[in-house]
Amino acid sequence: MASTTTNPRPTTTTTTTKEVAKEIPKIIRIYKDGTVEPLPGSPIVPPSLHDPKTGVSSKDITISDNPSISARLYLPKLTQSNNQENQKIPVLVYFHGGGFCKESAFSFLCHRLLNLIVSQANVLAVSVEYRLAPKHPLPAAYEDCWVALQWVASHLASRPINSDPWLINHGDFQKLYIGGDSAGGNIAHNIALRAGVESLSSGVKITGAFISGSYFWGSKPIGSESVAGHEQGNGILLWNIVYPDAPGGIDNPMINPVVAGAPSLAGLGCSKLLVVVTGKDGLRERGVLYYEAVKKSGWKGEVELFEVEDEGHCFHFFNPETENAKILIKRLATFLGD
């Protein structure tokens, strides 16, 4: 049985005695003495039984004690007519955003978004609480998310340590999806690429992945990106903080999947891919380039680009009640239900 998580990630406190050298708005603060401090994310909220708005139930579980990996599981309201005790539904493994250094699977914003996606898509979701930089630099988050995905997949043919009855009773492992926003979209890409090389437990295959507002970057500006100040920009600065030992720096394939010498995108280990971009997002050009590179790679799956023109970075995460957010969430739900 899965054990309940009772110690969510503590809230970051703000230091006021040191002089600030630079700040990436809403993400991280860098001090002149060289220390860094992630800025506070949205507040931590508890799971809920039968959310009053969506009917979705959620609970927190421990996947691994060493390293410490946990998750929040979401189960939609199952009707009696669907034989609720044995009804099998698709499984989504979700990776939250936050620049690899903030936010949480237990945060208010993440909890609200997952409730909406789960209720509309009728999927069982596993929102992964991975370790954050700078305390745990990359590739820790990638490894944690891979371990979490393997744990989920292992429910098909065995009873893993900390197995969960929701996954055992309701998970349809013929319809396993992964997805994420911003840094979580980056993680979803890298997990899909790894799944094309390494097998998942019990022979499970990833059906599809959605990559929304993904944090991709590179040493050379592309499209409408500004040439002036590119090397000193926030995209490079943040990567150097969260993965200081990355081979190749900002042109490491994990942040720049189209760089020369990167693993072929033809190796993506899923059958379909949804790339989401928004017109006012500074990462838009990278998402479009990624989509085009996947199309040209010879990958055998189905890839779609979905753009919301007049919105900014991960707008649906912050304001899910707007009309454009509802359109995007509906598209995600349709993708997960195909």
mmCIF file of C-alpha atoms in Angstrom, residues 30-254:
data_model
loop_
_atom_site.group_PDB
_atom_site.id
_atom_site.type_symbol
_atom_site.label_atom_id
_atom_site.label_comp_id
_atom_site.label_asym_id
_atom_site.label_seq_id
_atom_site.Cartn_x
_atom_site.Cartn_y
_atom_site.Cartn_z
ATOM 1 C CA ILE A 30 20.961 35.974 -7.041
ATOM 2 C CA TYR A 31 22.999 37.780 -4.376
ATOM 3 C CA LYS A 32 26.332 39.516 -4.769
ATOM 4 C CA ASP A 33 27.984 36.982 -2.446
ATOM 5 C CA GLY A 34 27.150 34.275 -5.013
ATOM 6 C CA THR A 35 24.285 32.634 -3.145
ATOM 7 C CA VAL A 36 20.931 32.062 -4.810
ATOM 8 C CA GLU A 37 17.412 31.886 -3.439
ATOM 9 C CA PRO A 38 14.339 30.533 -5.237
ATOM 10 C CA LEU A 39 11.404 32.890 -4.804
ATOM 11 C CA PRO A 40 8.284 31.551 -3.073
ATOM 12 C CA GLY A 41 5.809 29.638 -5.179
ATOM 13 C CA SER A 42 2.088 29.336 -4.632
ATOM 14 C CA PRO A 43 1.056 28.071 -1.180
ATOM 15 C CA ILE A 44 1.006 24.385 -0.332
ATOM 16 C CA VAL A 45 -2.529 22.968 -0.086
ATOM 17 C CA PRO A 46 -3.736 19.576 1.179
ATOM 18 C CA PRO A 47 -5.248 16.907 -1.042
ATOM 19 C CA SER A 48 -9.017 16.705 -1.105
ATOM 20 C CA LEU A 49 -11.690 14.029 -1.134
ATOM 21 C CA HIS A 50 -14.304 14.869 -3.769
ATOM 22 C CA ASP A 51 -13.267 18.389 -4.715
ATOM 23 C CA PRO A 52 -16.480 20.465 -4.534
ATOM 24 C CA LYS A 53 -16.021 21.974 -8.011
ATOM 25 C CA THR A 54 -14.814 18.985 -10.014
ATOM 26 C CA GLY A 55 -15.611 15.910 -7.904
ATOM 27 C CA VAL A 56 -11.960 14.821 -8.216
ATOM 28 C CA SER A 57 -10.349 13.082 -5.238
ATOM 29 C CA SER A 58 -6.648 13.396 -4.464
ATOM 30 C CA LYS A 59 -4.109 11.987 -2.025
ATOM 31 C CA ASP A 60 -0.366 12.249 -1.372
ATOM 32 C CA ILE A 61 1.873 9.197 -1.540
ATOM 33 C CA THR A 62 5.545 8.304 -1.161
ATOM 34 C CA ILE A 63 7.256 6.694 -4.148
ATOM 35 C CA SER A 64 10.799 6.495 -2.796
ATOM 36 C CA ASP A 65 12.492 7.334 0.489
ATOM 37 C CA ASN A 66 16.008 7.513 -0.944
ATOM 38 C CA PRO A 67 16.006 9.719 -2.853
ATOM 39 C CA SER A 68 12.869 11.351 -1.508
ATOM 40 C CA ILE A 69 10.255 11.252 -4.261
ATOM 41 C CA SER A 70 6.559 11.674 -3.650
ATOM 42 C CA ALA A 71 3.453 12.508 -5.669
ATOM 43 C CA ARG A 72 -0.113 13.681 -5.516
ATOM 44 C CA LEU A 73 -2.563 11.266 -7.128
ATOM 45 C CA TYR A 74 -5.854 12.397 -8.653
ATOM 46 C CA LEU A 75 -8.886 10.224 -9.366
ATOM 47 C CA PRO A 76 -11.946 11.580 -11.212
ATOM 48 C CA LYS A 77 -15.450 10.917 -10.000
ATOM 49 C CA LEU A 78 -16.394 7.458 -11.249
ATOM 50 C CA THR A 79 -20.076 6.793 -11.789
ATOM 51 C CA GLN A 80 -21.874 3.607 -10.815
ATOM 52 C CA SER A 81 -22.926 3.108 -14.423
ATOM 53 C CA ASN A 82 -19.258 2.796 -15.311
ATOM 54 C CA ASN A 83 -18.695 0.036 -12.729
ATOM 55 C CA GLN A 84 -16.623 2.327 -10.544
ATOM 56 C CA GLU A 85 -14.809 -0.424 -8.623
ATOM 57 C CA ASN A 86 -13.143 -1.826 -11.747
ATOM 58 C CA GLN A 87 -13.311 0.997 -14.275
ATOM 59 C CA LYS A 88 -10.006 1.428 -16.125
ATOM 60 C CA ILE A 89 -9.025 4.920 -17.246
ATOM 61 C CA PRO A 90 -5.924 6.471 -18.864
ATOM 62 C CA VAL A 91 -2.975 7.416 -16.636
ATOM 63 C CA LEU A 92 -1.207 10.773 -16.818
ATOM 64 C CA VAL A 93 2.176 11.313 -15.167
ATOM 65 C CA TYR A 94 2.514 15.079 -14.803
ATOM 66 C CA PHE A 95 5.633 17.180 -14.174
ATOM 67 C CA HIS A 96 5.093 20.672 -12.746
ATOM 68 C CA GLY A 97 6.923 23.806 -13.888
ATOM 69 C CA GLY A 98 8.892 26.388 -11.932
ATOM 70 C CA GLY A 99 12.285 26.623 -13.596
ATOM 71 C CA PHE A 100 13.475 23.422 -11.883
ATOM 72 C CA CYS A 101 13.841 25.420 -8.656
ATOM 73 C CA LYS A 102 10.376 26.291 -7.316
ATOM 74 C CA GLU A 103 6.709 25.244 -7.184
ATOM 75 C CA SER A 104 5.465 21.860 -6.035
ATOM 76 C CA ALA A 105 3.099 19.053 -6.876
ATOM 77 C CA PHE A 106 1.380 20.087 -3.641
ATOM 78 C CA SER A 107 0.966 23.768 -4.523
ATOM 79 C CA PHE A 108 -2.362 25.524 -4.960
ATOM 80 C CA LEU A 109 -1.776 26.355 -8.634
ATOM 81 C CA CYS A 110 -0.749 22.823 -9.554
ATOM 82 C CA HIS A 111 -3.576 21.285 -7.524
ATOM 83 C CA ARG A 112 -6.192 23.509 -9.175
ATOM 84 C CA LEU A 113 -4.945 22.778 -12.695
ATOM 85 C CA LEU A 114 -4.753 19.017 -12.167
ATOM 86 C CA ASN A 115 -8.284 18.913 -10.767
ATOM 87 C CA LEU A 116 -9.536 20.554 -13.965
ATOM 88 C CA ILE A 117 -7.536 18.351 -16.344
ATOM 89 C CA VAL A 118 -8.426 15.142 -14.510
ATOM 90 C CA SER A 119 -12.155 15.936 -14.382
ATOM 91 C CA GLN A 120 -12.382 16.892 -18.051
ATOM 92 C CA ALA A 121 -10.102 14.172 -19.442
ATOM 93 C CA ASN A 122 -11.338 11.437 -17.080
ATOM 94 C CA VAL A 123 -7.793 10.295 -16.341
ATOM 95 C CA LEU A 124 -5.939 9.133 -13.260
ATOM 96 C CA ALA A 125 -3.076 11.589 -12.722
ATOM 97 C CA VAL A 126 0.206 11.239 -10.847
ATOM 98 C CA SER A 127 1.748 14.665 -10.226
ATOM 99 C CA VAL A 128 5.397 14.121 -9.329
ATOM 100 C CA GLU A 129 7.121 15.960 -6.470
ATOM 101 C CA TYR A 130 10.709 15.937 -7.692
ATOM 102 C CA ARG A 131 13.780 17.419 -6.013
ATOM 103 C CA LEU A 132 14.555 21.042 -6.814
ATOM 104 C CA ALA A 133 17.690 23.004 -7.633
ATOM 105 C CA PRO A 134 19.858 24.633 -6.433
ATOM 106 C CA LYS A 135 19.841 22.321 -3.398
ATOM 107 C CA HIS A 136 19.540 19.354 -5.740
ATOM 108 C CA PRO A 137 20.998 20.417 -9.106
ATOM 109 C CA LEU A 138 19.984 18.729 -12.316
ATOM 110 C CA PRO A 139 19.954 15.962 -13.360
ATOM 111 C CA ALA A 140 18.247 15.112 -10.016
ATOM 112 C CA ALA A 141 14.787 16.161 -11.259
ATOM 113 C CA TYR A 142 15.157 14.088 -14.428
ATOM 114 C CA GLU A 143 16.169 11.029 -12.434
ATOM 115 C CA ASP A 144 13.331 11.483 -9.936
ATOM 116 C CA CYS A 145 10.738 11.740 -12.702
ATOM 117 C CA TRP A 146 12.102 8.650 -14.429
ATOM 118 C CA VAL A 147 11.921 6.703 -11.162
ATOM 119 C CA ALA A 148 8.344 7.923 -10.662
ATOM 120 C CA LEU A 149 7.338 6.856 -14.178
ATOM 121 C CA GLN A 150 8.907 3.423 -13.669
ATOM 122 C CA TRP A 151 7.026 3.085 -10.370
ATOM 123 C CA VAL A 152 3.746 3.902 -12.113
ATOM 124 C CA ALA A 153 4.421 1.428 -14.938
ATOM 125 C CA SER A 154 5.324 -1.352 -12.499
ATOM 126 C CA HIS A 155 1.710 -1.483 -11.292
ATOM 127 C CA LEU A 156 0.716 -3.345 -14.460
ATOM 128 C CA ALA A 157 2.371 -6.662 -13.634
ATOM 129 C CA SER A 158 3.542 -6.452 -10.022
ATOM 130 C CA ARG A 159 3.009 -4.822 -6.668
ATOM 131 C CA PRO A 160 5.886 -2.381 -6.223
ATOM 132 C CA ILE A 161 7.019 -1.037 -2.893
ATOM 133 C CA ASN A 162 4.439 1.557 -1.836
ATOM 134 C CA SER A 163 1.996 0.295 -4.465
ATOM 135 C CA ASP A 164 -1.209 2.259 -4.784
ATOM 136 C CA PRO A 165 -4.739 0.791 -5.070
ATOM 137 C CA TRP A 166 -5.972 3.550 -7.375
ATOM 138 C CA LEU A 167 -3.357 2.608 -9.946
ATOM 139 C CA ILE A 168 -3.948 -1.101 -9.453
ATOM 140 C CA ASN A 169 -7.745 -0.881 -9.734
ATOM 141 C CA HIS A 170 -8.202 1.916 -12.246
ATOM 142 C CA GLY A 171 -5.010 2.437 -14.271
ATOM 143 C CA ASP A 172 -5.238 1.559 -17.963
ATOM 144 C CA PHE A 173 -1.578 1.070 -18.837
ATOM 145 C CA GLN A 174 -2.369 0.741 -22.524
ATOM 146 C CA LYS A 175 -3.051 4.479 -22.307
ATOM 147 C CA LEU A 176 -0.133 5.957 -20.387
ATOM 148 C CA TYR A 177 0.599 9.637 -20.940
ATOM 149 C CA ILE A 178 3.195 12.076 -19.680
ATOM 150 C CA GLY A 179 3.122 15.860 -19.782
ATOM 151 C CA GLY A 180 4.212 19.080 -18.204
ATOM 152 C CA ASP A 181 4.370 22.853 -18.362
ATOM 153 C CA SER A 182 7.518 25.005 -18.704
ATOM 154 C CA ALA A 183 10.339 23.123 -16.915
ATOM 155 C CA GLY A 184 7.856 20.256 -16.680
ATOM 156 C CA GLY A 185 7.518 20.287 -20.460
ATOM 157 C CA ASN A 186 11.291 20.036 -20.709
ATOM 158 C CA ILE A 187 11.183 17.057 -18.348
ATOM 159 C CA ALA A 188 8.424 15.405 -20.383
ATOM 160 C CA HIS A 189 10.535 15.683 -23.544
ATOM 161 C CA ASN A 190 13.618 14.228 -21.875
ATOM 162 C CA ILE A 191 11.625 11.406 -20.289
ATOM 163 C CA ALA A 192 10.033 10.551 -23.656
ATOM 164 C CA LEU A 193 13.467 10.500 -25.278
ATOM 165 C CA ARG A 194 14.829 8.240 -22.542
ATOM 166 C CA ALA A 195 11.827 5.918 -22.927
ATOM 167 C CA GLY A 196 12.848 5.446 -26.552
ATOM 168 C CA VAL A 197 16.139 3.939 -25.367
ATOM 169 C CA GLU A 198 15.314 2.316 -22.029
ATOM 170 C CA SER A 199 12.313 0.057 -21.456
ATOM 171 C CA LEU A 200 9.661 0.850 -18.892
ATOM 172 C CA SER A 201 8.694 -1.689 -16.263
ATOM 173 C CA SER A 202 6.315 -4.460 -17.329
ATOM 174 C CA GLY A 203 6.800 -3.563 -20.992
ATOM 175 C CA VAL A 204 4.559 -0.519 -20.685
ATOM 176 C CA LYS A 205 4.753 1.998 -23.545
ATOM 177 C CA ILE A 206 4.043 5.727 -23.427
ATOM 178 C CA THR A 207 1.026 6.495 -25.587
ATOM 179 C CA GLY A 208 1.517 10.225 -25.768
ATOM 180 C CA ALA A 209 3.192 13.302 -24.325
ATOM 181 C CA PHE A 210 2.173 16.934 -24.132
ATOM 182 C CA ILE A 211 4.857 19.587 -23.873
ATOM 183 C CA SER A 212 3.471 22.994 -22.925
ATOM 184 C CA GLY A 213 5.500 26.213 -22.916
ATOM 185 C CA SER A 214 8.600 24.086 -22.600
ATOM 186 C CA TYR A 215 11.795 25.562 -21.203
ATOM 187 C CA PHE A 216 14.142 25.028 -24.146
ATOM 188 C CA TRP A 217 17.003 27.425 -24.909
ATOM 189 C CA GLY A 218 20.394 27.679 -26.593
ATOM 190 C CA SER A 219 23.518 29.770 -27.051
ATOM 191 C CA LYS A 220 22.325 31.299 -30.339
ATOM 192 C CA PRO A 221 19.131 33.381 -30.587
ATOM 193 C CA ILE A 222 16.525 32.165 -33.067
ATOM 194 C CA GLY A 223 13.581 33.807 -34.825
ATOM 195 C CA SER A 224 12.441 36.977 -33.091
ATOM 196 C CA GLU A 225 14.605 36.419 -29.998
ATOM 197 C CA SER A 226 16.786 39.431 -29.178
ATOM 198 C CA VAL A 227 20.420 39.176 -30.235
ATOM 199 C CA ALA A 228 21.548 41.902 -27.833
ATOM 200 C CA GLY A 229 22.135 40.549 -24.361
ATOM 201 C CA HIS A 230 21.270 36.968 -25.294
ATOM 202 C CA GLU A 231 24.295 35.521 -23.521
ATOM 203 C CA GLN A 232 23.400 37.418 -20.339
ATOM 204 C CA GLY A 233 19.681 36.621 -20.566
ATOM 205 C CA ASN A 234 17.546 34.808 -18.042
ATOM 206 C CA GLY A 235 17.320 31.615 -20.095
ATOM 207 C CA ILE A 236 21.061 31.014 -19.839
ATOM 208 C CA LEU A 237 21.398 32.412 -16.318
ATOM 209 C CA LEU A 238 18.748 30.093 -14.902
ATOM 210 C CA TRP A 239 20.155 27.001 -16.630
ATOM 211 C CA ASN A 240 23.617 27.700 -15.251
ATOM 212 C CA ILE A 241 22.118 27.857 -11.742
ATOM 213 C CA VAL A 242 19.987 24.717 -11.914
ATOM 214 C CA TYR A 243 22.529 22.602 -13.855
ATOM 215 C CA PRO A 244 25.957 24.156 -13.258
ATOM 216 C CA ASP A 245 27.817 21.037 -14.372
ATOM 217 C CA ALA A 246 25.845 20.443 -17.568
ATOM 218 C CA PRO A 247 28.171 19.179 -20.318
ATOM 219 C CA GLY A 248 28.008 21.768 -23.071
ATOM 220 C CA GLY A 249 26.332 24.331 -20.822
ATOM 221 C CA ILE A 250 23.283 25.949 -22.426
ATOM 222 C CA ASP A 251 23.769 23.779 -25.507
ATOM 223 C CA ASN A 252 23.376 20.577 -23.543
ATOM 224 C CA PRO A 253 20.739 18.543 -25.444
ATOM 225 C CA MET A 254 18.504 18.443 -22.379
#
